[in-house]
CSV table of C-alpha atoms and ligand atoms in Angstrom, one decimal:
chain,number,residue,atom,x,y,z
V,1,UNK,CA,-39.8,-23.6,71.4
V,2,UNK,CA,-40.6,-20.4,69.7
V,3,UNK,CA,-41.3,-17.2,71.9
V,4,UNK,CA,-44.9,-15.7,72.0
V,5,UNK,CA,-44.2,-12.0,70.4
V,6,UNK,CA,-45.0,-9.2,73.2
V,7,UNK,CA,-46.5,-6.2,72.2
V,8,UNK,CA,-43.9,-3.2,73.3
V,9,UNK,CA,-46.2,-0.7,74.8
V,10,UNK,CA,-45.0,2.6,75.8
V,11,UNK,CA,-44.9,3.1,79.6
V,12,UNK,CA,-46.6,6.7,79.9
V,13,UNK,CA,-44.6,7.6,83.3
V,14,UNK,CA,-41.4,7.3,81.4
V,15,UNK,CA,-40.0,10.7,80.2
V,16,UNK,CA,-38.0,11.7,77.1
V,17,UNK,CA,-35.4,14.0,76.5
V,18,UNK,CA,-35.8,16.7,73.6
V,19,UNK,CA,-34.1,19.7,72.7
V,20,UNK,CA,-35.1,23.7,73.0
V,21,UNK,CA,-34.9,25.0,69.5
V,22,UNK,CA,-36.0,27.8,71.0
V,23,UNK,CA,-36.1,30.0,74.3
V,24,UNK,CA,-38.2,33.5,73.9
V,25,UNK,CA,-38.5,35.7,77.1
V,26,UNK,CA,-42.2,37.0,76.6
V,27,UNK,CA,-42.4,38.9,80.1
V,28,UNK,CA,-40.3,39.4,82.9
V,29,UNK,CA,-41.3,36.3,84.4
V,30,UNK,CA,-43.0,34.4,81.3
V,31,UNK,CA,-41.3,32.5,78.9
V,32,UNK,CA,-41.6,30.4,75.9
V,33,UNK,CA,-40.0,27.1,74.6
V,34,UNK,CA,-39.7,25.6,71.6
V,35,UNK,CA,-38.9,21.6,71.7
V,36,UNK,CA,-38.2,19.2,69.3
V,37,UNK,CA,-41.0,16.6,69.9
V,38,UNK,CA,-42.8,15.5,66.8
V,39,UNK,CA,-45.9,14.5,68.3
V,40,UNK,CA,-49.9,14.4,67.1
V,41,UNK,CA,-51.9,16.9,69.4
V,42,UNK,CA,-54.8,18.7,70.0
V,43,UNK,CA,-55.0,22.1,70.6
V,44,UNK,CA,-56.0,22.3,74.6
V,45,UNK,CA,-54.1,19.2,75.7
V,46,UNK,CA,-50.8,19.4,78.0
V,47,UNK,CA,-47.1,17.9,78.5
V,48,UNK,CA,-45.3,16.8,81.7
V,49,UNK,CA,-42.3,18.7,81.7
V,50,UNK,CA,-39.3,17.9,83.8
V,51,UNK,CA,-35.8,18.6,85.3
V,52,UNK,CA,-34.1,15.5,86.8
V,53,UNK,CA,-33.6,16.1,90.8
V,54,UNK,CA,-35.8,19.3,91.1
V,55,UNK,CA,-39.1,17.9,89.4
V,56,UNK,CA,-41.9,18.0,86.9
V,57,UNK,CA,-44.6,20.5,85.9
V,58,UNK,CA,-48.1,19.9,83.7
V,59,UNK,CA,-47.8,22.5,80.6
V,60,UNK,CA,-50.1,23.0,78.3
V,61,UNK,CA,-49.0,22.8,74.6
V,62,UNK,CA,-49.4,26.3,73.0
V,63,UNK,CA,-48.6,25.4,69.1
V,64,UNK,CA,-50.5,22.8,66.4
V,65,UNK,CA,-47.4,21.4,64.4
V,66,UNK,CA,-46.3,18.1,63.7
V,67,UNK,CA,-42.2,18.9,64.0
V,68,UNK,CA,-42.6,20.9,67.7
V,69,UNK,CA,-44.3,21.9,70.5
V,70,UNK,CA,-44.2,25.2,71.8
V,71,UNK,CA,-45.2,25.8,75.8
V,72,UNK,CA,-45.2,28.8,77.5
V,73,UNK,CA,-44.7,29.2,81.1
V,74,UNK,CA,-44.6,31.5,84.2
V,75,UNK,CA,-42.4,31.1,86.4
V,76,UNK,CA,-44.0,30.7,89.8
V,77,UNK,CA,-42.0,27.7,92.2
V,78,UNK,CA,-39.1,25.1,91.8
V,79,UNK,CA,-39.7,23.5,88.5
V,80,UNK,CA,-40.8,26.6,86.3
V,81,UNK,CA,-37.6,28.7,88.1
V,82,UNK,CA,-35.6,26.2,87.0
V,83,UNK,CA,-36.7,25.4,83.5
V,84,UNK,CA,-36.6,29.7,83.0
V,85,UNK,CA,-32.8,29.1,83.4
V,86,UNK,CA,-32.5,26.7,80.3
V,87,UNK,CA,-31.1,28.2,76.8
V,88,UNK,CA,-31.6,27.1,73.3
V,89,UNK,CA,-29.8,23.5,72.9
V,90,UNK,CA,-30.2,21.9,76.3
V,91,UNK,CA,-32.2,19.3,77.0
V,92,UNK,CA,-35.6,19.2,78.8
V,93,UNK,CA,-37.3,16.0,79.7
V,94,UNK,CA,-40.8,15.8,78.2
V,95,UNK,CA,-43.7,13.2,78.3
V,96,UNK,CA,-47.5,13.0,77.6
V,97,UNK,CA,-49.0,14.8,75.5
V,98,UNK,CA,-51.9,14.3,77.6
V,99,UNK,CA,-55.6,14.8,78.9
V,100,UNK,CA,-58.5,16.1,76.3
V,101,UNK,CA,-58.3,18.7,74.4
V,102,UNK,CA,-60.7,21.0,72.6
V,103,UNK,CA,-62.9,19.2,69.7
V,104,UNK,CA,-62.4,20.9,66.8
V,105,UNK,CA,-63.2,18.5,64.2
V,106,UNK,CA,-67.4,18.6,65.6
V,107,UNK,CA,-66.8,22.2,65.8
V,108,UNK,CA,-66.1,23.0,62.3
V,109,UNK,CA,-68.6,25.8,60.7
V,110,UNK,CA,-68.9,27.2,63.7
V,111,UNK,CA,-67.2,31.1,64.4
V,112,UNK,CA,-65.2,31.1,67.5
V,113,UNK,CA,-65.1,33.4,70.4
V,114,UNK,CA,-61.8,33.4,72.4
V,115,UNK,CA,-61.6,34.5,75.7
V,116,UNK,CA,-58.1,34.3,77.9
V,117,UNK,CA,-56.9,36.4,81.0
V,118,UNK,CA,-53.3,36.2,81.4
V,119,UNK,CA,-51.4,32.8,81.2
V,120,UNK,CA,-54.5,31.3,80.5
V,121,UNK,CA,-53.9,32.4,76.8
V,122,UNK,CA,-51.4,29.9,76.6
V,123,UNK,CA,-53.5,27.1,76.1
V,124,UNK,CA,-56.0,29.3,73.9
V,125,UNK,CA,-52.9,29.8,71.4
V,126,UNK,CA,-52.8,26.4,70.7
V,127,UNK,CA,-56.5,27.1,69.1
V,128,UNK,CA,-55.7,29.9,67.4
V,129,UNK,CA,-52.5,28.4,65.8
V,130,UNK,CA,-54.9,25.1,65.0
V,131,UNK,CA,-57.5,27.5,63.1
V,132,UNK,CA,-54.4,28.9,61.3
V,133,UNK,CA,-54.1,26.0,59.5
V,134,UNK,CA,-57.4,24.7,59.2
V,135,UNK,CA,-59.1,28.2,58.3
V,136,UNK,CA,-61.7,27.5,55.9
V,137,UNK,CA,-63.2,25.2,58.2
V,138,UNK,CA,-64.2,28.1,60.8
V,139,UNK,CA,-66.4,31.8,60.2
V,140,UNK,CA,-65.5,34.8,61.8
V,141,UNK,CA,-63.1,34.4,65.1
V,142,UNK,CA,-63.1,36.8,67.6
V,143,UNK,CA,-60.5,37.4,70.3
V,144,UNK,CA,-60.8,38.9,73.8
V,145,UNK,CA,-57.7,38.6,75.9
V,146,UNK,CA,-57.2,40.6,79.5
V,147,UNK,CA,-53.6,41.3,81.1
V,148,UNK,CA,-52.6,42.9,84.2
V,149,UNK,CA,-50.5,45.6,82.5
V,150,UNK,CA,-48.5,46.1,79.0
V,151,UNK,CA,-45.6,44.6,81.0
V,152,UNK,CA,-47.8,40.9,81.1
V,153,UNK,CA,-48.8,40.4,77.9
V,154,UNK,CA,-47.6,37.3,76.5
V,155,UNK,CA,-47.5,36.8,72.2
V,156,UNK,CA,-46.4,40.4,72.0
V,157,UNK,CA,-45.5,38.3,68.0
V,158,UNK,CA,-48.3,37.0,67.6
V,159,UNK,CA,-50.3,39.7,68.3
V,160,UNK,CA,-48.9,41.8,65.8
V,161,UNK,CA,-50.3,39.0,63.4
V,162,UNK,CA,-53.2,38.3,64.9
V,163,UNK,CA,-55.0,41.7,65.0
V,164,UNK,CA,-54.1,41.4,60.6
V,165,UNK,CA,-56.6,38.0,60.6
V,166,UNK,CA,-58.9,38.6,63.7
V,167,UNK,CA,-61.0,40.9,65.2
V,168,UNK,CA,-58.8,41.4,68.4
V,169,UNK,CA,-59.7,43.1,71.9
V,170,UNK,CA,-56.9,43.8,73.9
V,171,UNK,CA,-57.1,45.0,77.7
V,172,UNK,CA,-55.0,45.8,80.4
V,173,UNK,CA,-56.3,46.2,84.1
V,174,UNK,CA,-54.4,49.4,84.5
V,175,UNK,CA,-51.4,51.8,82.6
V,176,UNK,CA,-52.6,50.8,78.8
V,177,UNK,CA,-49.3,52.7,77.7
V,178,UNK,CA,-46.6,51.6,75.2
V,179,UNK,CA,-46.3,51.3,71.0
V,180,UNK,CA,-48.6,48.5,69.5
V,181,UNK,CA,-49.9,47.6,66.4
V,182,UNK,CA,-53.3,46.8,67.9
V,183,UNK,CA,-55.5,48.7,70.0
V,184,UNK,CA,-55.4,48.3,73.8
V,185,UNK,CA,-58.0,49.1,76.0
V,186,UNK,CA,-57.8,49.7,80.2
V,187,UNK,CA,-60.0,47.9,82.1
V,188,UNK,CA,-61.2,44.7,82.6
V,189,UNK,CA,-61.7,42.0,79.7
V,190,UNK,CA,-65.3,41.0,81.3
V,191,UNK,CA,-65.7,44.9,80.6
V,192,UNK,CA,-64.8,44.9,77.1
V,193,UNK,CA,-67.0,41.6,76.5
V,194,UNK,CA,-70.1,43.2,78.5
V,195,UNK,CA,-69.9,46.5,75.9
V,196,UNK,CA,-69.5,44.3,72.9
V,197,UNK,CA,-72.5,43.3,70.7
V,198,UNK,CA,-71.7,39.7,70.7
V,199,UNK,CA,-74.4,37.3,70.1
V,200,UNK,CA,-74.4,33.6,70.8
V,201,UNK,CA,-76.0,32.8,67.1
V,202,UNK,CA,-73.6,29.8,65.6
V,203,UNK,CA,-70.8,30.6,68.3
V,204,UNK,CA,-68.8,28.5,70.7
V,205,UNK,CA,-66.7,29.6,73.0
V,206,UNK,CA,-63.3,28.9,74.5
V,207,UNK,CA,-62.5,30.6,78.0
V,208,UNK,CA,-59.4,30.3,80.2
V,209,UNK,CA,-57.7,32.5,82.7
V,210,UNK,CA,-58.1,32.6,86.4
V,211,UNK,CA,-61.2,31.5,88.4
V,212,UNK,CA,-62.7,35.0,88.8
V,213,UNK,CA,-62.4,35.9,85.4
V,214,UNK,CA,-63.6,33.2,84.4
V,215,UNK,CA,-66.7,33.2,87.0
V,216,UNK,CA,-67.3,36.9,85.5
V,217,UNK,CA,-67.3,35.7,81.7
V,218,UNK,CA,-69.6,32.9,81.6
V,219,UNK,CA,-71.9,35.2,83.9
V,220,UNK,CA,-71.7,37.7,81.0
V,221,UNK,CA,-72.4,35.1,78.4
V,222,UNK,CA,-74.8,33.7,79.8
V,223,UNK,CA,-76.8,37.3,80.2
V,224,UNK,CA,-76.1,37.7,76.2
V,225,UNK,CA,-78.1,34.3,75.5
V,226,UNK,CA,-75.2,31.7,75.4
V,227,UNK,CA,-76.1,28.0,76.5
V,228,UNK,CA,-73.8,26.1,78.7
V,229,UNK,CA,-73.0,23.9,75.7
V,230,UNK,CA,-71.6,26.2,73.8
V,231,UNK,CA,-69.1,27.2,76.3
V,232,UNK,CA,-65.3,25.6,76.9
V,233,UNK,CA,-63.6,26.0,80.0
V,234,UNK,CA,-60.0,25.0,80.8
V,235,UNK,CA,-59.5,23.8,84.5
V,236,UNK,CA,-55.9,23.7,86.0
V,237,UNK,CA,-56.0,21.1,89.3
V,238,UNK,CA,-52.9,20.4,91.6
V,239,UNK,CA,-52.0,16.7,89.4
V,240,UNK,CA,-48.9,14.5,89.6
V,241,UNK,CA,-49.6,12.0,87.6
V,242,UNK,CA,-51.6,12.7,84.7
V,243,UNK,CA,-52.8,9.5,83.5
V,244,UNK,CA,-55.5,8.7,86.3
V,245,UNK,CA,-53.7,6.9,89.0
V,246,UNK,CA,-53.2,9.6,91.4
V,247,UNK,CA,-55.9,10.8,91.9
V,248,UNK,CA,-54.6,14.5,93.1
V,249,UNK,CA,-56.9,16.2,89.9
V,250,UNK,CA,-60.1,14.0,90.8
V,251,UNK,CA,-63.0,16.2,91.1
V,252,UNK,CA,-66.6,14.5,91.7
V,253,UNK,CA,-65.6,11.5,89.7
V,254,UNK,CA,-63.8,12.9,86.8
V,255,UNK,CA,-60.4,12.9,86.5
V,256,UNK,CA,-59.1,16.7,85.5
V,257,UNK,CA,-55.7,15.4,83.8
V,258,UNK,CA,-58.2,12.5,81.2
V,259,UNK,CA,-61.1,14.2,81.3
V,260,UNK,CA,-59.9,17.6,81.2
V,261,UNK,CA,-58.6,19.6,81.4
V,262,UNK,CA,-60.7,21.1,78.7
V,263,UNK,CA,-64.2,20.5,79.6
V,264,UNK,CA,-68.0,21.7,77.8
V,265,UNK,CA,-69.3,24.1,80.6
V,266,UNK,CA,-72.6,22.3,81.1
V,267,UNK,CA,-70.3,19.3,82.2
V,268,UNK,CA,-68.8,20.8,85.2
V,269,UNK,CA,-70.8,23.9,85.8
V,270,UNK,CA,-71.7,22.5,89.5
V,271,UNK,CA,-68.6,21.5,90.3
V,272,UNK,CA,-67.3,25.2,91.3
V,273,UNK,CA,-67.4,25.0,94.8
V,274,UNK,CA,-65.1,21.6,94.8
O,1,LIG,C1,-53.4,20.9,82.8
O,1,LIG,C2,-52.5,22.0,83.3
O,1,LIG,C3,-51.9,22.8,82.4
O,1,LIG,C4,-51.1,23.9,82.8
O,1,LIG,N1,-50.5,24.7,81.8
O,1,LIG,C5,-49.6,25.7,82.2
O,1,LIG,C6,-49.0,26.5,81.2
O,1,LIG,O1,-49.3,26.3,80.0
O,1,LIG,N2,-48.1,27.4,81.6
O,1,LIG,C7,-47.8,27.6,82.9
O,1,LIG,O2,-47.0,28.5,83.3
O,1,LIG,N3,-48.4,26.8,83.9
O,1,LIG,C8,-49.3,25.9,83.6
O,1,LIG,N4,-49.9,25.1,84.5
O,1,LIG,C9,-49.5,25.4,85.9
O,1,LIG,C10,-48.2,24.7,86.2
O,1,LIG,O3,-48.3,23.3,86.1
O,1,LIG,C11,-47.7,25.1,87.7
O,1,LIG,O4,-47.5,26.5,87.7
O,1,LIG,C12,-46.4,24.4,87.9
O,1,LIG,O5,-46.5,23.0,88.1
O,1,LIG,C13,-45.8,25.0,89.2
O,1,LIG,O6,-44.6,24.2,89.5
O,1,LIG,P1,-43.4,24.9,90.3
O,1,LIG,O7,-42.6,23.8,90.9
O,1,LIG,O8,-42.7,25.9,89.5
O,1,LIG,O9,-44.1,25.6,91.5
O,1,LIG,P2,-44.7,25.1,92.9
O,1,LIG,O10,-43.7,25.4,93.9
O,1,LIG,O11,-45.1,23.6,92.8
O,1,LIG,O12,-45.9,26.0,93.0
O,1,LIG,C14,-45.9,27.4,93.1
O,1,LIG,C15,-47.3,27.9,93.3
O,1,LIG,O13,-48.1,27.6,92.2
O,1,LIG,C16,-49.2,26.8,92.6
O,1,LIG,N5,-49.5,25.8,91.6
O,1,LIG,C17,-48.8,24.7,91.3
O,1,LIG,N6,-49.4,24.0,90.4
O,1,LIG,C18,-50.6,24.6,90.1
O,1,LIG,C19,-51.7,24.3,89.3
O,1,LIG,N7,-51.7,23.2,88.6
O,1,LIG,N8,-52.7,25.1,89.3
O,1,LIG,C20,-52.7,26.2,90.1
O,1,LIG,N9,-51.7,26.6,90.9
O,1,LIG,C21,-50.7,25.7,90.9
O,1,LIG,C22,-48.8,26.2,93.9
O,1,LIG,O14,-49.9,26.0,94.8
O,1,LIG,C23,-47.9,27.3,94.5
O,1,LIG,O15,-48.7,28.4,95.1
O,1,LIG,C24,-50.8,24.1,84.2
O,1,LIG,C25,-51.3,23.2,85.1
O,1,LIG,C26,-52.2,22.2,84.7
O,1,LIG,C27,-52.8,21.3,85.7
């Protein structure tokens, strides 16, 4: 009798392992990694990252390429300690990509305001890599990112590239010292955005970094005339599953690891005090 064919579907809790082509100390305790998975993306969405016997981490993808992803990560418990002690050529275990990430295609035309404090520029590099190679498709694209000091600022690279292409804003909460090619600024990022002459005309707007400074920048957008809509905010929940099952990222109904992580502002905006 002949066998009914069974679709092979991929089981999404299963890991693979890939290789770093790359390992980049940004910051003392920051680091990137460059790994061979050839997978489709968008900018915004994340990976589960993991070491076998000490565990696995959610990490946002920081490139847009079709032969690797890039993910930078601080280095903050167990798994992120552990993956800061790999070198180029071992072997990380890898599987996603998943979640939501930021839609690009219906925001084509549009000029793009970037906002990130600290790590939270991670994910925000992934858009600003994307609009690399889809530039014609976007106006003007402004950049705003915050650090603690010199010492914390992560894409020290890509800044020197960025600041060529974009108009950039650089701050640092304290000690603005040290040799760049771009201007940096101390003081708060919210300051820098509150003095600027943005307005919301044909803008959206990408914002991720840590609750207060986020709190503080969609206050100050929302004084300059920008609508909820046009606002994108990144939200990083506690998950351990990241397809939906666990329930750990569950926040009035949504799910932060399919929804999200990425969500439009006016989706979530009373969902602060959760
Ligand atoms: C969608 C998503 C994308 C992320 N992207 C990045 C990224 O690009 N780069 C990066 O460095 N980190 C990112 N994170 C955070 C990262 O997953 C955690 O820092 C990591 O899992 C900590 O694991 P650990 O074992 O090293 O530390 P643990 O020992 O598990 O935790 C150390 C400390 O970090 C806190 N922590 C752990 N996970 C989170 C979390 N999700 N949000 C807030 N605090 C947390 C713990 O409460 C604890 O205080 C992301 C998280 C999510 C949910």
């Amino acid at each position: 009798m002949k066998q009914k064919a069974v679709a092979k579907t991929e089981n999404p809790f299963v890991p693979k392992p890939y290789k770093i082509l790359e390992f980049y100390r940004e910051t003392p305790d920051t680091f990137t990694i460059t790994i061979n998975m050839a997978v489709q993306h968008a900018p915004g969405q994340f990976v589960q990252v993991s070491l076998p016997g000490i565990g696995e981490s959610p990490i946002s993808i920081c490139s847009d390429s079709r032969e690797h992803i890039k993910l930078n990560i601080r280095e903050v418990g167990n798994v992120t300690r552990a993956l800061a002690n790999l070198k180029k050529g071992d072997t990380v275990l890898v599987r996603g990509p998943y979640g939501k990430g930021y839609p690009m295609e219906s925001l084509k035309g549009n000029s793009l305001l970037i906002i990130g404090g600290g790590c939270g520029v991670a994910p925000l590099k992934g858009i600003i890599d994307y609009v690399e190679n889809h530039r014609s498709e976007y106006k003007d694209v402004q950049l705003y990112l915050g650090y603690r000091t010199p010492d914390d600022i992560i894409f020290k690279r890509e800044l020197d590239e960025w600041v060529k292409k974009y108009h950039l804003n650089v701050t640092v909460d304290k000690e603005a010292h040290g040799q760049f090619c771009y201007d940096v600024k101390e003081g708060f990022i919210t300051d820098a955005l509150k003095k600027s002459d943005i307005t919301n005309e044909n803008k959206v707007v990408f914002v991720c970094g840590p609750p207060v400074m986020m709190k503080y920048v969609i206050q100050i957008l929302k004084d300059k005339g920008f609508n909820d809509d046009q606002i994108f905010i990144s939200a990083e929940r506690l998950m351990y599953c990241a397809v939906g099952v666990c329930c750990h990222c569950m926040i009035r109904g949504k799910f932060c690891c399919m929804d999200g992580p990425v969500f439009r502002y006016d989706e979530v905006k009373d969902f602060k005090n959760d």
